[in-house]
Coordinates of C-alpha atoms in Angstrom, one line a residue:
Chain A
X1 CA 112.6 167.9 14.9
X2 CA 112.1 171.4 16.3
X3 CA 110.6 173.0 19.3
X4 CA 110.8 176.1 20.8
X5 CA 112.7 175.6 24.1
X6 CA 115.1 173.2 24.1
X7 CA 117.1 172.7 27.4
X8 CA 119.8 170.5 27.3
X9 CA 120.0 168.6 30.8
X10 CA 116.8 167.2 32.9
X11 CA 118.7 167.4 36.2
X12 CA 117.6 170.3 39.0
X13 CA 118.9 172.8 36.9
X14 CA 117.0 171.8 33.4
X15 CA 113.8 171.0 35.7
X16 CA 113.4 174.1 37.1
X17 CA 114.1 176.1 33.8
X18 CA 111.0 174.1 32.3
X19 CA 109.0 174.7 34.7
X20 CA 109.9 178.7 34.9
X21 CA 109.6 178.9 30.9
X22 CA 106.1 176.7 30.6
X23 CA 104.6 179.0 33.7
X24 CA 105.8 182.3 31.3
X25 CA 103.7 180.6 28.4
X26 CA 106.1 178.7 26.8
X27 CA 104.4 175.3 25.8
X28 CA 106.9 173.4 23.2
X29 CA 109.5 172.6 25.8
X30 CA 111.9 169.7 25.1
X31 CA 114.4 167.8 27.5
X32 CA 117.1 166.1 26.5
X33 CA 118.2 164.1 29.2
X34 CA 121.2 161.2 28.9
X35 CA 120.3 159.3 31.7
X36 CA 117.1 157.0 31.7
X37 CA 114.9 159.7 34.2
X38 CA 114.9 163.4 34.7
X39 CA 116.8 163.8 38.2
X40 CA 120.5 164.1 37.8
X41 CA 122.9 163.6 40.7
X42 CA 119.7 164.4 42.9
X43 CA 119.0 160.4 42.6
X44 CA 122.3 159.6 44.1
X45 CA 122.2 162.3 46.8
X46 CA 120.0 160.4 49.1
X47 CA 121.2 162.3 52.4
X48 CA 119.2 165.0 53.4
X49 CA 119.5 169.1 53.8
X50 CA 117.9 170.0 50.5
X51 CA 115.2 172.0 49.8
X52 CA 115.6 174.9 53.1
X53 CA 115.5 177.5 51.0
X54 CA 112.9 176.6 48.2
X55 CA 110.4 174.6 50.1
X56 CA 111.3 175.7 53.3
X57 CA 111.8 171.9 55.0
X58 CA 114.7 169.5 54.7
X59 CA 114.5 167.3 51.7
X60 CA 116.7 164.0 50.6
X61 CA 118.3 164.8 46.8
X62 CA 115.4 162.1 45.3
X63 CA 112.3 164.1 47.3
X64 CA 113.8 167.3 46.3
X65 CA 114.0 166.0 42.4
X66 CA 110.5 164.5 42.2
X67 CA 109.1 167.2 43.4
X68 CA 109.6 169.3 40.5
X69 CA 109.6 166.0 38.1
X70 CA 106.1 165.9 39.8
X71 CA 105.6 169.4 38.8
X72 CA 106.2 168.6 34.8
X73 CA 104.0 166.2 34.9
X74 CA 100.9 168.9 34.7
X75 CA 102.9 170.6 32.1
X76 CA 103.2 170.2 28.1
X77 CA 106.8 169.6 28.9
X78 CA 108.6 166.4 26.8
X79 CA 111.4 164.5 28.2
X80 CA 113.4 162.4 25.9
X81 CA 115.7 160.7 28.4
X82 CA 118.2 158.1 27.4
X83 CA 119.4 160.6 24.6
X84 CA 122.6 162.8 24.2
X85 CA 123.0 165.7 22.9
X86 CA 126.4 165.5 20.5
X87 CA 126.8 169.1 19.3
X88 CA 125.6 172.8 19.5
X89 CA 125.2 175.3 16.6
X90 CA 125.4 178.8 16.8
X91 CA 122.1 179.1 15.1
X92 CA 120.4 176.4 18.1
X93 CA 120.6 173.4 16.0
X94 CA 121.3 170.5 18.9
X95 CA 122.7 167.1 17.3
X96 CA 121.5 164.3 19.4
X97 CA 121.6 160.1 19.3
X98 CA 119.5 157.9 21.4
X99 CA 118.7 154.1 20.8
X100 CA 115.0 154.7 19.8
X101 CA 115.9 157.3 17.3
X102 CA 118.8 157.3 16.1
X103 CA 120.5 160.2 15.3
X104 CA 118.6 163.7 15.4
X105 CA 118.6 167.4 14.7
X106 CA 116.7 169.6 16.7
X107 CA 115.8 173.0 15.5
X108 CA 114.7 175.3 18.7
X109 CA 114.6 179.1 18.8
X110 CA 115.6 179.1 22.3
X111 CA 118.4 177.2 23.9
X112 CA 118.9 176.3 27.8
X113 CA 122.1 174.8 29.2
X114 CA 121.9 172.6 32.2
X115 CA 124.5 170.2 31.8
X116 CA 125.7 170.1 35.2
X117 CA 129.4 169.6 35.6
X118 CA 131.5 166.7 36.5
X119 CA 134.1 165.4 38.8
X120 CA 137.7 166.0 38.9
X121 CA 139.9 162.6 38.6
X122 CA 142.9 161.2 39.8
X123 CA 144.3 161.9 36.2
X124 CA 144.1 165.9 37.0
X125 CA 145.6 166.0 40.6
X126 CA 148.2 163.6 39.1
X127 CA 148.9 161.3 42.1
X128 CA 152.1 159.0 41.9
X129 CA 151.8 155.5 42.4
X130 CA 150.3 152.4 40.6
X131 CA 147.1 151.9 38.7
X132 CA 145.3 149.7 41.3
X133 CA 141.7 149.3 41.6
X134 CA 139.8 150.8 44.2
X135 CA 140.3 154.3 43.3
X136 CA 136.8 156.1 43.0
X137 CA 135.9 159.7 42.7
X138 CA 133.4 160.1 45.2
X139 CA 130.6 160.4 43.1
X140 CA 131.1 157.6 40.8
X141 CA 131.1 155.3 44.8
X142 CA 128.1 157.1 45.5
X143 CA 126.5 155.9 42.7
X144 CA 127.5 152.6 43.1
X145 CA 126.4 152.4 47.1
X146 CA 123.2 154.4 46.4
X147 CA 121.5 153.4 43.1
X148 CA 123.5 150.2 41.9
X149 CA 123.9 148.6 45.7
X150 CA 127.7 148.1 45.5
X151 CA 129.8 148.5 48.5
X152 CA 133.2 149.9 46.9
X153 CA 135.7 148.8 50.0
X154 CA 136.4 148.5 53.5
X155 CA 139.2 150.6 54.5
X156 CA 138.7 154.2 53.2
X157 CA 140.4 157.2 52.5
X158 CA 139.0 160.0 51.3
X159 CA 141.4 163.0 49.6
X160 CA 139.3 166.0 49.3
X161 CA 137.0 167.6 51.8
X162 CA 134.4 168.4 49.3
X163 CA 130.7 168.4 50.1
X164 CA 130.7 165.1 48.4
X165 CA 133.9 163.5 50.3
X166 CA 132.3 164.6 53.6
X167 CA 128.8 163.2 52.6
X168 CA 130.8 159.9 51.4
X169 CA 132.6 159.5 54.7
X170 CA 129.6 159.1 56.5
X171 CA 127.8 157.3 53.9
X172 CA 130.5 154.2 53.8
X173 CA 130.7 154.3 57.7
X174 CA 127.4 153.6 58.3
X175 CA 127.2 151.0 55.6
X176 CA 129.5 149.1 57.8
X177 CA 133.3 150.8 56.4
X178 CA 136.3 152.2 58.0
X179 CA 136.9 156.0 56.7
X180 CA 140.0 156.1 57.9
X181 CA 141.1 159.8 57.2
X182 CA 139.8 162.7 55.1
X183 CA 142.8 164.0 53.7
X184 CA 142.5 168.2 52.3
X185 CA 145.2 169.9 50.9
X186 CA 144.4 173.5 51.5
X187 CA 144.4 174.7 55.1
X188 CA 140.6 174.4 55.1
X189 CA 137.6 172.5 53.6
X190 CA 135.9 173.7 50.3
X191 CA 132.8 171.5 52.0
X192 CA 130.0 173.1 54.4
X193 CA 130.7 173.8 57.7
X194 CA 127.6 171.5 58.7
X195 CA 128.8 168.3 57.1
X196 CA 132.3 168.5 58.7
X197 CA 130.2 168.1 61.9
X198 CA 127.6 165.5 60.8
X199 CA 130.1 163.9 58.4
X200 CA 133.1 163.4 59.9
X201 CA 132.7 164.7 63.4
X202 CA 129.8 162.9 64.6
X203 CA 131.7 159.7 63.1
X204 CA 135.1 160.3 65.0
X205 CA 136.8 160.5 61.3
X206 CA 140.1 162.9 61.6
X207 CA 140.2 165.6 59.1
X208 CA 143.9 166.1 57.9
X209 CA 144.1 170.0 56.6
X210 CA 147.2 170.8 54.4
X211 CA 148.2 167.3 54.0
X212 CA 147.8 165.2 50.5
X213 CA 148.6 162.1 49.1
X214 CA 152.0 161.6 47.6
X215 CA 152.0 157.7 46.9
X216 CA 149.7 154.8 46.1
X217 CA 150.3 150.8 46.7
X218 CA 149.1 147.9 45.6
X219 CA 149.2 145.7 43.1
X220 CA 145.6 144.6 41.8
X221 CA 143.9 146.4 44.4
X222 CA 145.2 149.5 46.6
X223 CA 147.0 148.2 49.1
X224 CA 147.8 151.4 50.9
X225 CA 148.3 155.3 50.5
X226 CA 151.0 157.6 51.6
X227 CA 149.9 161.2 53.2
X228 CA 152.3 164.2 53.6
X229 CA 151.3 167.4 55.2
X230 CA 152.3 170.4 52.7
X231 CA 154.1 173.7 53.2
X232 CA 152.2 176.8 52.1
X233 CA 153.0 176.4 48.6
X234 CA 151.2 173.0 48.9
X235 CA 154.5 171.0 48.2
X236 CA 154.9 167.8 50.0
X237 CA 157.1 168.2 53.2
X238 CA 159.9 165.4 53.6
X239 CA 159.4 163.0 56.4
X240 CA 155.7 164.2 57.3
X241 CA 154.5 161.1 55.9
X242 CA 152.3 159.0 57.2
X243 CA 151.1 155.6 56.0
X244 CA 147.4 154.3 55.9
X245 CA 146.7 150.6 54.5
X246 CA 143.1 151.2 52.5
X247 CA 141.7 149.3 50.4
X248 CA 140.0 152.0 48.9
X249 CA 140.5 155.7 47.6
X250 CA 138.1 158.3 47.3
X251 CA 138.6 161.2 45.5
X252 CA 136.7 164.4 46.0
X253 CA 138.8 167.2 44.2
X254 CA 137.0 169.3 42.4
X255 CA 134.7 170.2 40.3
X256 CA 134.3 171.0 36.3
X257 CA 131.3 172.7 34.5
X258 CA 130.7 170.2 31.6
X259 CA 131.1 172.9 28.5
X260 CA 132.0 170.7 25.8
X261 CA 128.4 171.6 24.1
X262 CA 129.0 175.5 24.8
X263 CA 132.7 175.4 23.3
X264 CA 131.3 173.6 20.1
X265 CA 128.4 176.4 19.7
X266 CA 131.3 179.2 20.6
X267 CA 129.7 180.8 23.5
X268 CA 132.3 182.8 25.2
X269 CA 133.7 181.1 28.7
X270 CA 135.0 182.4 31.7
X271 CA 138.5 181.2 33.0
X272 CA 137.9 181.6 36.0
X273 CA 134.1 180.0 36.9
X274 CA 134.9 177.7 33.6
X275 CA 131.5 178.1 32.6
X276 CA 129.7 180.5 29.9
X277 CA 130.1 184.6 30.5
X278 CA 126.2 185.4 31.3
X279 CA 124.3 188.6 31.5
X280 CA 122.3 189.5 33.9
X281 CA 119.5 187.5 32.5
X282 CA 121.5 183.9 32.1
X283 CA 121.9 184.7 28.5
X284 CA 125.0 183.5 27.2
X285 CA 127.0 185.5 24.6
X286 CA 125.3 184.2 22.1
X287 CA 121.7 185.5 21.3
X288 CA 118.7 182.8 22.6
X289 CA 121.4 180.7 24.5
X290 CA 121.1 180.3 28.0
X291 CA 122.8 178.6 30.9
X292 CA 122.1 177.9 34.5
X293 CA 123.2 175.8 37.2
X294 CA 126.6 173.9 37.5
X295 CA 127.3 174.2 34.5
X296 CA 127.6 178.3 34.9
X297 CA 129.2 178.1 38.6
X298 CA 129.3 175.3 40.8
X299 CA 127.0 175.6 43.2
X300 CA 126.9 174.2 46.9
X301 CA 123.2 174.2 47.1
X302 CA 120.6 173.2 44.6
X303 CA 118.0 175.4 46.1
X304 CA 120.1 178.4 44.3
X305 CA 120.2 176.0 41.4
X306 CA 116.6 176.2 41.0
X307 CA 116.5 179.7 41.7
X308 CA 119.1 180.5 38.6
X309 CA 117.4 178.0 36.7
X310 CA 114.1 179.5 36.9
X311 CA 115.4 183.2 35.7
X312 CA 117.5 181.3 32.8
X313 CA 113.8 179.6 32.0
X314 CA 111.6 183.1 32.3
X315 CA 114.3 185.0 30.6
X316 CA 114.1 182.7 27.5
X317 CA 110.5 182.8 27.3
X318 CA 111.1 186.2 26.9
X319 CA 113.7 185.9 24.1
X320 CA 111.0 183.7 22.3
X321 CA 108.2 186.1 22.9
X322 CA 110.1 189.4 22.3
X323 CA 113.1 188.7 21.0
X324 CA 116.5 189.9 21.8
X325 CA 117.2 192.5 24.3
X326 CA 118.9 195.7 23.5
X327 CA 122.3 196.0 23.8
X328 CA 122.3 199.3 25.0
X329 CA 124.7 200.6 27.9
X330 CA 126.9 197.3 28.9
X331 CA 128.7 197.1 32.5
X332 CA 130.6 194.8 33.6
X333 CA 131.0 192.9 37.0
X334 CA 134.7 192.2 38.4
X335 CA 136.0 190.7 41.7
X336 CA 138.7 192.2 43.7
X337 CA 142.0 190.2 44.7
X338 CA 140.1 187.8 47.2
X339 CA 137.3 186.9 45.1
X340 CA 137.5 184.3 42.9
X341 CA 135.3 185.2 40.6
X342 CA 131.5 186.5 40.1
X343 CA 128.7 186.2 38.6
X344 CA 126.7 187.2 36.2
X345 CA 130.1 188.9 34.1
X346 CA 127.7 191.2 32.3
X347 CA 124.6 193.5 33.4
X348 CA 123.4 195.2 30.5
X349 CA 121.7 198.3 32.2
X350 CA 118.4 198.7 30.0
X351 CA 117.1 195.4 29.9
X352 CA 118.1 194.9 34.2
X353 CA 115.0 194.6 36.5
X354 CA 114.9 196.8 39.6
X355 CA 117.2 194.4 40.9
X356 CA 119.5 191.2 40.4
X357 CA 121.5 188.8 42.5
X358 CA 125.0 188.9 42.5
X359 CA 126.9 185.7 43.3
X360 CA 131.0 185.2 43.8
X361 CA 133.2 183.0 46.0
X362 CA 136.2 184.7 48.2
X363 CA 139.2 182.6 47.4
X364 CA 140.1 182.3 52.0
X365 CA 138.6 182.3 55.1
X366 CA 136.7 185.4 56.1
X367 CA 135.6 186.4 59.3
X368 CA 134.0 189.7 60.6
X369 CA 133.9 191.4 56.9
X370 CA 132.5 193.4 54.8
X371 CA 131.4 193.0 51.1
X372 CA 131.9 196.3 49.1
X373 CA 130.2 197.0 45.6
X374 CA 132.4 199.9 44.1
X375 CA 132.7 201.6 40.9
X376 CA 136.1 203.5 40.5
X377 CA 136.1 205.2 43.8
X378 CA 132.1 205.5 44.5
X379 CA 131.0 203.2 47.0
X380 CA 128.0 202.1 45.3
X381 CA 126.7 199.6 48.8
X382 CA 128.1 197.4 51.3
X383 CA 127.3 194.3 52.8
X384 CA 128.1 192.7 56.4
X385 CA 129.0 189.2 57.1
X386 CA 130.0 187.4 60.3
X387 CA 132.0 184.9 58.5
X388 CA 133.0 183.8 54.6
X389 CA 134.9 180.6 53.1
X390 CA 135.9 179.9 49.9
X391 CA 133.5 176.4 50.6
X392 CA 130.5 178.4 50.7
X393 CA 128.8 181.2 47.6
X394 CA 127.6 184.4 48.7
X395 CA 125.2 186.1 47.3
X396 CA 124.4 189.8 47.0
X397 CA 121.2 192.0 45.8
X398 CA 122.0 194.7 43.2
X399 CA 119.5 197.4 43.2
X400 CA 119.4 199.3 39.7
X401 CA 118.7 202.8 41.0
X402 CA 122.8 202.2 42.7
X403 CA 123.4 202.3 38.7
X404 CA 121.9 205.2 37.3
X405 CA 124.2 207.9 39.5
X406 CA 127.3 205.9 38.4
X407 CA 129.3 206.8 35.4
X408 CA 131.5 204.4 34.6
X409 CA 130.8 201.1 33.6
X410 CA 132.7 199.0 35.5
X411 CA 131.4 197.2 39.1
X412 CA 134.1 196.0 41.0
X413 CA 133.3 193.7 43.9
X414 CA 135.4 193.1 47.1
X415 CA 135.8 191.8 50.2
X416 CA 137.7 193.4 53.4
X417 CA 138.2 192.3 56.9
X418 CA 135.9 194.5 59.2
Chain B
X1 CA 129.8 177.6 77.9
X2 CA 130.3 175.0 75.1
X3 CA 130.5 176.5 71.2
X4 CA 129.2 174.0 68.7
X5 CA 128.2 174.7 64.6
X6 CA 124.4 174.3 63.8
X7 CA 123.4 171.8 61.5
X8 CA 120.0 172.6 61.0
X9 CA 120.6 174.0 57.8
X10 CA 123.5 174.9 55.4
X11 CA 123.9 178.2 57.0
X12 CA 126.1 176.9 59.6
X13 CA 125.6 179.3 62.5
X14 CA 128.1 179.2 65.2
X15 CA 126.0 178.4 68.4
X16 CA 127.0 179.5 72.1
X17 CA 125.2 176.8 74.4
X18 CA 125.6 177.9 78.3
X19 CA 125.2 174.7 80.2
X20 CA 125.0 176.5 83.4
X21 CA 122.6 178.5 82.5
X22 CA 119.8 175.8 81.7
X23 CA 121.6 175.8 78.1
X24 CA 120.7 179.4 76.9
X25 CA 121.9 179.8 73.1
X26 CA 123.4 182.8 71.2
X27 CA 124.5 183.0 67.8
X28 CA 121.5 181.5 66.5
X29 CA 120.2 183.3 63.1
X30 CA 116.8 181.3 63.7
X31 CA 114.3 179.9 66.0
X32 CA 115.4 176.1 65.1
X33 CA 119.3 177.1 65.9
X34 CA 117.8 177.7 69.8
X35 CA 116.4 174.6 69.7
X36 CA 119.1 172.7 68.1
X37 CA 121.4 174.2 70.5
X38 CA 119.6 172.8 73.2
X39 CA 119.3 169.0 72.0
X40 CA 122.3 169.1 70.5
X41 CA 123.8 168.9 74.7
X42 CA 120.9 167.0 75.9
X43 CA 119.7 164.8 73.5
X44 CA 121.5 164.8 69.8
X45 CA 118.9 163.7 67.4
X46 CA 119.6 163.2 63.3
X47 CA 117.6 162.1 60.5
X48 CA 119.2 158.9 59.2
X49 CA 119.1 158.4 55.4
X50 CA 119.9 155.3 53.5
X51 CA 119.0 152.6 51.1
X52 CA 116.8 149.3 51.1
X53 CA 117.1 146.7 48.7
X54 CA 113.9 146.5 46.2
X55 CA 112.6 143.9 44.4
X56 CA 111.2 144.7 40.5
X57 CA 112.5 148.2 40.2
X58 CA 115.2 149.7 37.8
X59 CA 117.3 149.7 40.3
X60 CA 118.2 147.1 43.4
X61 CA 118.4 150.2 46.1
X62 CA 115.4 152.0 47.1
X63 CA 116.2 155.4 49.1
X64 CA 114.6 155.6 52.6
X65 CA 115.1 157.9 55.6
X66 CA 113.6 158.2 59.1
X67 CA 110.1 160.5 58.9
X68 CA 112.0 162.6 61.6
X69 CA 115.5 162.9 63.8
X70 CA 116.3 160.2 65.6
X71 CA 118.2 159.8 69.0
X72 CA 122.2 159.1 67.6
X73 CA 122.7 156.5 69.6
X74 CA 119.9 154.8 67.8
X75 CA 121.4 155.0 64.4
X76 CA 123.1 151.6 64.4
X77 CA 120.5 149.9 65.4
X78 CA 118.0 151.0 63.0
X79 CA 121.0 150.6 60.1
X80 CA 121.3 146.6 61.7
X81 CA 118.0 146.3 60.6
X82 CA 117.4 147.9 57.0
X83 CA 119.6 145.1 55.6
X84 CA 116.5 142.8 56.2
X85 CA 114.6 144.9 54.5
X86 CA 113.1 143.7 51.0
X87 CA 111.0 146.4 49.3
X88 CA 108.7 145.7 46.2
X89 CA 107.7 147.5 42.9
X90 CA 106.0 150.0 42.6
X91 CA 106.5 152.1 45.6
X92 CA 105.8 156.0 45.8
X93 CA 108.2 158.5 47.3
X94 CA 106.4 158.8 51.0
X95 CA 105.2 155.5 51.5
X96 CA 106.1 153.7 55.2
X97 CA 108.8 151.3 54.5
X98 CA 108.8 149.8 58.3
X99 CA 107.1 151.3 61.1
X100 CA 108.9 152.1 64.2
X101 CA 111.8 150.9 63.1
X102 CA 113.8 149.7 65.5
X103 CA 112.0 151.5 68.4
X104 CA 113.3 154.9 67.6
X105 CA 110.2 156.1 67.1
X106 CA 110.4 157.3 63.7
X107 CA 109.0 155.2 60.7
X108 CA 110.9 154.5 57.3
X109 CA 109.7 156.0 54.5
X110 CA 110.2 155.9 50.7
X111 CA 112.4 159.1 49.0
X112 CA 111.4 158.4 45.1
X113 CA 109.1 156.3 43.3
X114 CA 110.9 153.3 42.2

């Protein structure tokens, strides 16, 4: 099979790139999507807040997907759902299997990545204790609440103060559960500020900060869990511990950009987002790749999914109408010591539009601060912020003219206390 | 003066609310933080999302949440009464589950077709 667009992934991210690239003239646009509909983890996100930005009113995850699901449907866009996608080639071959099919190759001169990413598990925290059930990540119990109508326990604790812990807390209490505690082991939550208040707050669920789990019981079922509070280092302190009989364990720890497909093809990935390098364009390092979404950075709200997505979508339309983009003169885009990394990792300065959003996390709390754009000792612009958190992305606008006086070719960002 | 974190929208804004002074915010980066503010001390509303069970669908959960904020001490009652709740196939994302549902003033509505 071939078409011109492929875009691996039908969830926000994929959605929006269609939509983007069919709007730029694109009309052979194929979705390969794994799961029976187009959606992703929208469909399981039933709470609302989604949408502020893009539509500009407060949308459940299931409204905010079929809107644009509504959108492809005045489009030439195919979806072949209920397929995977098995390998990558550098030359945009995609190996898929589904069970109407079989086993496919799919020849398309532009390739987008939306894979999305995927949970952390107990397995990569490495929790003592024994192998009972009742030990979710978050996401898989809201799934099974949600979409398949399973409660997963009674007594709850939740380890992780993620978006999707929070969100969880609050879902299993009103479905009739005790959250007993949500346990985070850093000194403060990687989740919005807003669902610590209408998560866990307006619920009366404590919040332990710097604590973690250091034991599991139970025999056939989790019987209990042990939770220490941690020293700075984040090593268990003796004789902190406090005991909590559950039934149930939520995990919300983290989460990984699903790359498996972008390793195969070769593209180039950054340690520190774990997703591909981009330019300022979403093209990966490979010529007529591109990423956007979660599986790039992970992203706290899929309005800026939508928004990446879209530019990943426009810009391959471009690719497939004019080809590759000069290389020309490359920069590239650092963070400074509290910044955990940025994005894109490349601008190359001939092809950049007047201007392009930067995006990067700061790796602590912020409060009054400032965020500085520097090359070697130029200030090229700075930005003000009344408060950051490593829970939250910022975002920044580059202008290009800031560019053409500077003569190096390296941006650093950074962030300072005001 | 009570400080309390707006919810309206992932922003987050930290929100002075002076009771004393018929409760006159600050901090607010919008017109719907002021107002917030406000009702978050008087009356604290939220819009409740969940699931009803649906009959003829891919799935046995149907997402549904209140067509606006409710008051919060109304939550558990209108949760009491979505478990009696038996939707059928086909239904379209915006279509009135229950009306009224459990006085709160707000009807239930579908969030996808299903």
């Amino acid at each position: 099979m071939k078409a011109q667009l492929a875009i691996i992934g039908g969830g926000p991210a994929g959605l929006a790139a269609a939509i983007a690239a069919h709007e730029a003239g694109v009309r052979d646009i194929l979705i390969l999507e794994r799961d029976r509909e187009c959606g992703g983890i929208l469909n399981q996100c039933i709470h609302n807040g989604f949408g502020l930005h893009y539509f500009g009113e407060e949308l459940t995850g299931p409204e905010y997907a079929g809107r644009f699901i509504d959108m492809l449907k005045d489009t030439s866009v195919r979806v072949l759902s209920d397929t995977m996608a098995l390998d990558l080639t550098p030359e945009r071959v995609i190996h898929t299997v589904n069970t109407a099919e079989g086993y496919m190759q799919i020849e398309a001169g532009a390739v987008i990545l939306a894979m999305g990413c995927r949970e952390r598990t107990r397995g990569a925290i490495s929790i003592p204790g024994t192998r009972a059930a009742g030990i979710f990540t978050a996401g898989a119990a809201q799934r099974y609440v949600n979409i398949e109508g399973y409660m997963v326990g009674k007594r709850v604790v939740v380890l992780g103060s993620g978006d999707i812990g929070l969100i969880m807390s609050r879902r299993l209490t009103l479905e009739g559960a005790e959250v007993l505690a949500c346990v985070e082991l850093m000194p403060y939550s990687s989740g919005l500020t807003r669902n610590i208040v209408q998560c866990l707050e307006d619920f009366g669920i404590p919040l332990y900060l710097s604590h973690t789990v250091t034991d599991i019981r139970g025999k056939n079922r989790v019987e209990g869990v042990t939770v220490s509070r941690v020293d700075e280092n984040r090593r268990p302190i003796p004789g902190t511990e406090m005991i909590f009989d559950c039934d149930t364990l939520l995990l919300s720890v983290g989460l990984i950009p699903e790359n498996e497909l972008s390793k195969q093809a070769g593209i180039i990935l950054d340690p520190r987002t774990n997703g591909p390098e981009v330019y300022e364009n979403m093209e990966c390092s490979i010529p007529g790749i591109f990423a956007c979404g979660n599986v790039v950075q992970v992203h706290d709200l899929v309005d800026f999914v939508s928004e990446e997505a879209q530019l990943a979508g426009r810009s391959a339309a471009e690719f497939l109408q004019k080809g590759s983009k000069p290389a020309g003169r490359l920069i590239t885009l650092t963070g400074g010591s509290d910044v955990s990394y940025t994005l894109p990792q490349k601008i190359r300065f001939d092809a950049m539009p007047d201007r392009i959003k930067l995006s990067f996390r700061v790796r602590r709390s912020f409060g009054e601060s400032k965020i500085i754009l520097r090359a070697g000792d130029a200030i090229l612009a700075s930005f003000k912020r009344s408060h950051m958190a490593p829970g939250e992305m910022e975002r920044v606008t580059l202008p290009k003219k800031l560019l053409n006086e500077v003569s190096g070719n390296e941006i650093i960002l950074e962030v300072k206390e005001a | 003066m009570k400080e309390i974190i707006c919810i309206v929208c992932p922003n987050g804004c930290r929100l002075q609310v002076d009771e004393a002074a018929d409760y006159a915010v600050s901090g607010h980066k919008c017109p719907r933080g002021k107002t917030y503010g406000r009702e978050e001390l008087t009356n604290p509303v939220r819009t409740l999302t969940s699931t009803v069970r649906i009959e003829g669908a891919a799935y046995p959960r149907l997402p549904v949440k209140t067509d606006h904020p409710i008051p919060k001490a109304k939550i558990s009652a209108v949760m009491a009464q979505l478990d009696a709740i038996l939707a059928r196939s086909p239904v379209k994302r915006g279509d009135i589950i229950a009306e009224n549902i459990a006085d709160s003033g707000a009807n239930l509505v579908a969030c996808r077709d299903l």
